[in-house]
PDB file of C-alpha atoms and ligand atoms in Angstrom:
ATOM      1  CA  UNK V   1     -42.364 116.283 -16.535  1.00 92.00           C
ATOM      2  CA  UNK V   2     -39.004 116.812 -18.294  1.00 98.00           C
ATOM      3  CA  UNK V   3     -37.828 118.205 -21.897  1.00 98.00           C
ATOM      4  CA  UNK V   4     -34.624 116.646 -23.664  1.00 99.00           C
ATOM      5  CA  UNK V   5     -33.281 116.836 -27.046  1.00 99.00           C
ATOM      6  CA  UNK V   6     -33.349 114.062 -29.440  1.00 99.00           C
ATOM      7  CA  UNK V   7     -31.226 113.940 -32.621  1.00 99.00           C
ATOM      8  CA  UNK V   8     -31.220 110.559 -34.886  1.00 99.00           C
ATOM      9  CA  UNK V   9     -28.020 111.525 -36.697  1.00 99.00           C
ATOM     10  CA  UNK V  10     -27.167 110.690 -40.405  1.00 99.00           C
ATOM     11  CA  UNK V  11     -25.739 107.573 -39.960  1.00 98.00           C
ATOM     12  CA  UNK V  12     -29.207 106.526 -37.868  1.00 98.00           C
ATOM     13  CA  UNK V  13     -31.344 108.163 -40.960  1.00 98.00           C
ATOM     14  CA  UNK V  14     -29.134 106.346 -43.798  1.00 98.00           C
ATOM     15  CA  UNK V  15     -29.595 102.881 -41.912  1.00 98.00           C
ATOM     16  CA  UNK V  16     -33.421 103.800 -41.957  1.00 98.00           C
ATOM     17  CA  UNK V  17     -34.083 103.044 -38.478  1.00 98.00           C
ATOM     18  CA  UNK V  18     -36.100 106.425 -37.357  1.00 98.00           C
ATOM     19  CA  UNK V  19     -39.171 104.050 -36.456  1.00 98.00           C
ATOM     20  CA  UNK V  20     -37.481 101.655 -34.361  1.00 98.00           C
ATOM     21  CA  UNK V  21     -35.557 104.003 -32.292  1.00 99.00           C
ATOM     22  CA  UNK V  22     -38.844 106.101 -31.407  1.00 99.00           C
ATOM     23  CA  UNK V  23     -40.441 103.058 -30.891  1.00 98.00           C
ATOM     24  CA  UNK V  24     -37.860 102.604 -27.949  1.00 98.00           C
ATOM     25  CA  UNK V  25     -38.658 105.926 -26.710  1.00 99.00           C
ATOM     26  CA  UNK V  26     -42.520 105.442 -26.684  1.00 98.00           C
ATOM     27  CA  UNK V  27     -41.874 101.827 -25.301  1.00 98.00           C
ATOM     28  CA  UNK V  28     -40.046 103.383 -22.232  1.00 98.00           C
ATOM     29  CA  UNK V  29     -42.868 105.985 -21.460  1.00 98.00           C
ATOM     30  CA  UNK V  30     -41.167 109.311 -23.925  1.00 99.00           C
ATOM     31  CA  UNK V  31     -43.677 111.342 -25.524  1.00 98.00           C
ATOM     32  CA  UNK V  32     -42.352 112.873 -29.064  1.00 99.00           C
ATOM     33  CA  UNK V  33     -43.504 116.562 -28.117  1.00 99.00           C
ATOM     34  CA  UNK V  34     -41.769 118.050 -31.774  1.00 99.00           C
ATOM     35  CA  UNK V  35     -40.574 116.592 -34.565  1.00 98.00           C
ATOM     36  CA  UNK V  36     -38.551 117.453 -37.992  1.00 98.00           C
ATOM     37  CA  UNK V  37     -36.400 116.236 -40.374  1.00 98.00           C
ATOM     38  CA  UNK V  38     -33.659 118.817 -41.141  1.00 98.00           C
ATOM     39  CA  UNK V  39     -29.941 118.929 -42.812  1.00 98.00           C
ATOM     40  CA  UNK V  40     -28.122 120.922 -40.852  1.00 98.00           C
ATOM     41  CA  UNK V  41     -24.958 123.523 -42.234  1.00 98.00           C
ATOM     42  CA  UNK V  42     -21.556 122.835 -40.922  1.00 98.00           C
ATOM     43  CA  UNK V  43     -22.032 126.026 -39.027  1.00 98.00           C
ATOM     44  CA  UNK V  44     -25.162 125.258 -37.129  1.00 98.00           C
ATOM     45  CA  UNK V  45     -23.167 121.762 -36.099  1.00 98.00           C
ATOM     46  CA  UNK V  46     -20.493 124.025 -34.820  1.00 98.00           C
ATOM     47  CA  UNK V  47     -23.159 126.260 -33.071  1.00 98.00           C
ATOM     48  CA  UNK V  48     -25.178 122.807 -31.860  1.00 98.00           C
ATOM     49  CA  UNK V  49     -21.786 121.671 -29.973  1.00 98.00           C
ATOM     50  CA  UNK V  50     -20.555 124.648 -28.966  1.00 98.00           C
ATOM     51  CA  UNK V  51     -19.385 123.053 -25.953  1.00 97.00           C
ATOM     52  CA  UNK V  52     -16.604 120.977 -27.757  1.00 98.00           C
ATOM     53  CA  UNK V  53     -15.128 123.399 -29.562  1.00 98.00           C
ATOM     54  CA  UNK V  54     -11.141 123.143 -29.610  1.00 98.00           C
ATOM     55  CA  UNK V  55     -11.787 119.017 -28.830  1.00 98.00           C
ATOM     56  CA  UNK V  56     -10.014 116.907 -30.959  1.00 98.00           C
ATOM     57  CA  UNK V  57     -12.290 115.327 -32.910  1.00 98.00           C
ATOM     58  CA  UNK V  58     -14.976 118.642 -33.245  1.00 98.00           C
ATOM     59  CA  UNK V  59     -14.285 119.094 -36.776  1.00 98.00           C
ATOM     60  CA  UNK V  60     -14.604 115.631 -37.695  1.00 98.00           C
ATOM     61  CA  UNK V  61     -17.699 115.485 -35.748  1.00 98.00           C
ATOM     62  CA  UNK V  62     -19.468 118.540 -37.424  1.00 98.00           C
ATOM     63  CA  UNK V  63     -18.775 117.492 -40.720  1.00 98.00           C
ATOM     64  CA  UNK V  64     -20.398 114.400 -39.882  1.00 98.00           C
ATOM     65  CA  UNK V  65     -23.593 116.227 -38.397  1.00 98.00           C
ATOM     66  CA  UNK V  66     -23.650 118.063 -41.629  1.00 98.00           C
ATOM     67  CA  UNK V  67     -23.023 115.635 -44.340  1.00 98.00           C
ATOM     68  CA  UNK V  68     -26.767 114.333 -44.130  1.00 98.00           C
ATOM     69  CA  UNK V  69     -29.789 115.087 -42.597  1.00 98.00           C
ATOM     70  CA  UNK V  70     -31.304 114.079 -39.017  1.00 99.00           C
ATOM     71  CA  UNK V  71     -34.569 113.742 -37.017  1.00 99.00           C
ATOM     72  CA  UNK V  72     -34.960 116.221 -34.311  1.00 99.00           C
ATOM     73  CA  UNK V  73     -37.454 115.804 -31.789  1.00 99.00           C
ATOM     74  CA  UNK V  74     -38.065 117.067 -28.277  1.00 99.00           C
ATOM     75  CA  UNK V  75     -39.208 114.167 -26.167  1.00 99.00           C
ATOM     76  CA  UNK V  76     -41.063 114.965 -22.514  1.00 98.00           C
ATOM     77  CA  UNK V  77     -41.343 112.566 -19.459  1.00 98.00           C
ATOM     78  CA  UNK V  78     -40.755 111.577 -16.460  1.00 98.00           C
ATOM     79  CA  UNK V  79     -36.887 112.216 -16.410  1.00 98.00           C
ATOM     80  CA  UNK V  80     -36.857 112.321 -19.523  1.00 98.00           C
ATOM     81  CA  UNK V  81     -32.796 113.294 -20.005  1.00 99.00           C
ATOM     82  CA  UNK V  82     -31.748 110.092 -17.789  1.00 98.00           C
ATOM     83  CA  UNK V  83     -34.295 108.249 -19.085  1.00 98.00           C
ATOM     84  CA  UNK V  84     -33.459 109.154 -23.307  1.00 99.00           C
ATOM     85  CA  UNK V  85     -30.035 108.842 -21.803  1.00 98.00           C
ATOM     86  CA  UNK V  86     -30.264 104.980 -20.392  1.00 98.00           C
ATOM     87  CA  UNK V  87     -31.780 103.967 -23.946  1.00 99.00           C
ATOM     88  CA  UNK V  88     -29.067 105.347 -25.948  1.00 99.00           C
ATOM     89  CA  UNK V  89     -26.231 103.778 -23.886  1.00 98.00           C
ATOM     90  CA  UNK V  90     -22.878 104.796 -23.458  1.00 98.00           C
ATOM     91  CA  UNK V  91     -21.367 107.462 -25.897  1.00 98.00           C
ATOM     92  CA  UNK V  92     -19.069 104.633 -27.098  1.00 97.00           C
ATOM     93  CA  UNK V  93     -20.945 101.919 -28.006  1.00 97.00           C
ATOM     94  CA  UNK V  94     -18.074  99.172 -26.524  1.00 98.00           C
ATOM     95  CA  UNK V  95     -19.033 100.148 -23.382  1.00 98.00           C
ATOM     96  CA  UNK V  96     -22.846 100.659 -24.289  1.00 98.00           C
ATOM     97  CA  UNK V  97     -25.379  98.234 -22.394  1.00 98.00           C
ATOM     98  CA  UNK V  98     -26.810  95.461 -24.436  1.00 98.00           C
ATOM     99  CA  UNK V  99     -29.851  96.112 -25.913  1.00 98.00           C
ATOM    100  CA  UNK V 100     -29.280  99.920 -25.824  1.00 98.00           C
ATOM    101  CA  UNK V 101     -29.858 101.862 -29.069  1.00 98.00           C
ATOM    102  CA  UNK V 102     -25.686 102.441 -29.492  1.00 98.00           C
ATOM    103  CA  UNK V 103     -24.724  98.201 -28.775  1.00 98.00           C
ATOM    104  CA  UNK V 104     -27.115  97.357 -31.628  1.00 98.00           C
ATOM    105  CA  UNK V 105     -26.917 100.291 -34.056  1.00 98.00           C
ATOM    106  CA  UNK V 106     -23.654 102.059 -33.379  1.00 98.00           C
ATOM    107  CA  UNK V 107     -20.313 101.726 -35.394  1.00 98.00           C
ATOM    108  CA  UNK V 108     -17.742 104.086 -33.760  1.00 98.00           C
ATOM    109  CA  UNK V 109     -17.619 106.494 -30.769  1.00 98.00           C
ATOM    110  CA  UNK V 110     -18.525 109.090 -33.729  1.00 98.00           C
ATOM    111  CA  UNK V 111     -20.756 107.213 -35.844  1.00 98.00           C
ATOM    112  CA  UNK V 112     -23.250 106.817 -32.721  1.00 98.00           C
ATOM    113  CA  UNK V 113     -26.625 107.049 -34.057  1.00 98.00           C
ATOM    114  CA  UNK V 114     -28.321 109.174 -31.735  1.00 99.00           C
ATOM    115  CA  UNK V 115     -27.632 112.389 -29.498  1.00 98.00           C
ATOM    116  CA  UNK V 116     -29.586 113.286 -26.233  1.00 98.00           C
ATOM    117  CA  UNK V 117     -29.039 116.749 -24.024  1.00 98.00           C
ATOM    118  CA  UNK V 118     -26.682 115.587 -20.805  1.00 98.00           C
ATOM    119  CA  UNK V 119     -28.318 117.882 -18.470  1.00 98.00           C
ATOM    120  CA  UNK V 120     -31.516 120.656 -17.786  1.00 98.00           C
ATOM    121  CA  UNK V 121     -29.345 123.538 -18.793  1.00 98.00           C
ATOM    122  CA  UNK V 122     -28.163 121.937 -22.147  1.00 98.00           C
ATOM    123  CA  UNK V 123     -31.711 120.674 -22.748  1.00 98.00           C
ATOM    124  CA  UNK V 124     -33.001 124.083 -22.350  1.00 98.00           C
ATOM    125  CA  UNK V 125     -30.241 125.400 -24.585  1.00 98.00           C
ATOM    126  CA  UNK V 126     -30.555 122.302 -27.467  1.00 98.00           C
ATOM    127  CA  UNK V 127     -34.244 122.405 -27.867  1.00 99.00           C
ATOM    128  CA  UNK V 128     -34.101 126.410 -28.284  1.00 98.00           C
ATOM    129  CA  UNK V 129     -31.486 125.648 -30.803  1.00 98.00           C
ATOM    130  CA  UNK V 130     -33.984 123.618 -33.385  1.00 98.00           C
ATOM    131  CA  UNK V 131     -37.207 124.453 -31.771  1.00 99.00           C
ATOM    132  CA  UNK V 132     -39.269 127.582 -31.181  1.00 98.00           C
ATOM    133  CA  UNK V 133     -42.314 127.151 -28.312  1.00 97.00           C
ATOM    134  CA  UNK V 134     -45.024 127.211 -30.617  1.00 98.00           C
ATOM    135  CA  UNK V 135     -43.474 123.829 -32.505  1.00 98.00           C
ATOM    136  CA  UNK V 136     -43.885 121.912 -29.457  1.00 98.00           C
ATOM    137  CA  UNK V 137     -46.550 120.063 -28.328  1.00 98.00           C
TER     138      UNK V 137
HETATM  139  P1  LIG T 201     -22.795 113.047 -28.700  1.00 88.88           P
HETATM  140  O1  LIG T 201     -23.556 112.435 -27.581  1.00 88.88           O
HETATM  141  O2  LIG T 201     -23.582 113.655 -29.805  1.00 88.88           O
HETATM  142  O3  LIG T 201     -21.795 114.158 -28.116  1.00 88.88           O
HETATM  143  C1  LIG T 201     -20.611 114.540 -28.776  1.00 88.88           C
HETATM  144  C2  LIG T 201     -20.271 113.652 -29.933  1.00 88.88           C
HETATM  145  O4  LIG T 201     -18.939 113.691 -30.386  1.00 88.88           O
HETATM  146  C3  LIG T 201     -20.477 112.202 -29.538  1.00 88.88           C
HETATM  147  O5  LIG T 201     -21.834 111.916 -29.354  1.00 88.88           O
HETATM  148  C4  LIG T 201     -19.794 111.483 -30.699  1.00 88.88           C
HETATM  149  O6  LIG T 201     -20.616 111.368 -31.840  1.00 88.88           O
HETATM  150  C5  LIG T 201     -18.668 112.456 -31.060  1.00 88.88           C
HETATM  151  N1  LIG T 201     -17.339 111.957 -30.695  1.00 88.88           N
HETATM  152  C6  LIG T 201     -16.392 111.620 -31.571  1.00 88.88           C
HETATM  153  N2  LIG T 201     -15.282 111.228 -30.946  1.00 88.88           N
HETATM  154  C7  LIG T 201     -15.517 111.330 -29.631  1.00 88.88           C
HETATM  155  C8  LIG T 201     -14.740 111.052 -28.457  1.00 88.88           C
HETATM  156  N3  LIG T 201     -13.499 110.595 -28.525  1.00 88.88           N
HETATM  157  N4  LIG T 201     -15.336 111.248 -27.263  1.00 88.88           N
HETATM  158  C9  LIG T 201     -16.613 111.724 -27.195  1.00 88.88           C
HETATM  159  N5  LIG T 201     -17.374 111.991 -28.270  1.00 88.88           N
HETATM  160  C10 LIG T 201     -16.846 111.802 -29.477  1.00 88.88           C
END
């Protein structure tokens, strides 16, 4: 059993699609293991991607994170970051798969509906960033 971080971002909330794009998840075998709706500050986007700080398009992307809120969950399975990975499709959805959640929802490498942790160490670090223990089930 694997954790991974799951993060329906504004643009995925506003087009009112929450629903469908679990229903992927639980289709493929995911278990939601936490979930909450929250709106994060521009500084807890920053925090969240860390990792791309001094990248061209970080402040764009954190003011995007922050202009709305998101679902976070925490979704277990069997390998469960390649797994939430393969249904999301590529980070730009031209080169997405068909039928991935980013060919049919996406509208720009930014606007990408969805975020999942790449690896175990960023899962272990994303999850502690939204979730304590005792909120996951
Ligand atoms: P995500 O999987 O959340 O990881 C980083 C995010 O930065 C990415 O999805 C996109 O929303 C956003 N982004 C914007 N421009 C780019 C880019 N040129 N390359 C990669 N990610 C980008």
């Amino acid at each position: 059993m694997e954790r991974t971080l799951s993060i329906i971002k504004p643009d995925g909330v506003k087009k009112n699609i929450t629903g469908e794009i679990i229903r992927r998840f639980e289709t493929a075998g995911l278990r939601v293991a936490a979930i909450k709706k929250a709106h994060m500050t521009k500084a807890v986007a920053e925090g969240f991607y860390a990792v791309h700080k001094g990248k061209f398009f970080y402040d764009e992307l954190t003011d995007f994170m922050s202009e709305g809120p998101v679902v976070l969950m925490v979704l277990e399975g069997n390998d469960a970051i390649a797994l939430n990975r393969k249904l999301m499709g590529a980070t730009n959805f031209k080169e997405a798969d068909p039928g991935t959640i980013r060919a049919d929802f996406a509208t720009s490498i930014q606007f990408n509906v969805v975020h999942g942790s790449d690896a175990p160490d960023t899962a272990k670090f994303e999850i502690s960033y939204f979730f304590a223990e005792t909120e996951i089930f």
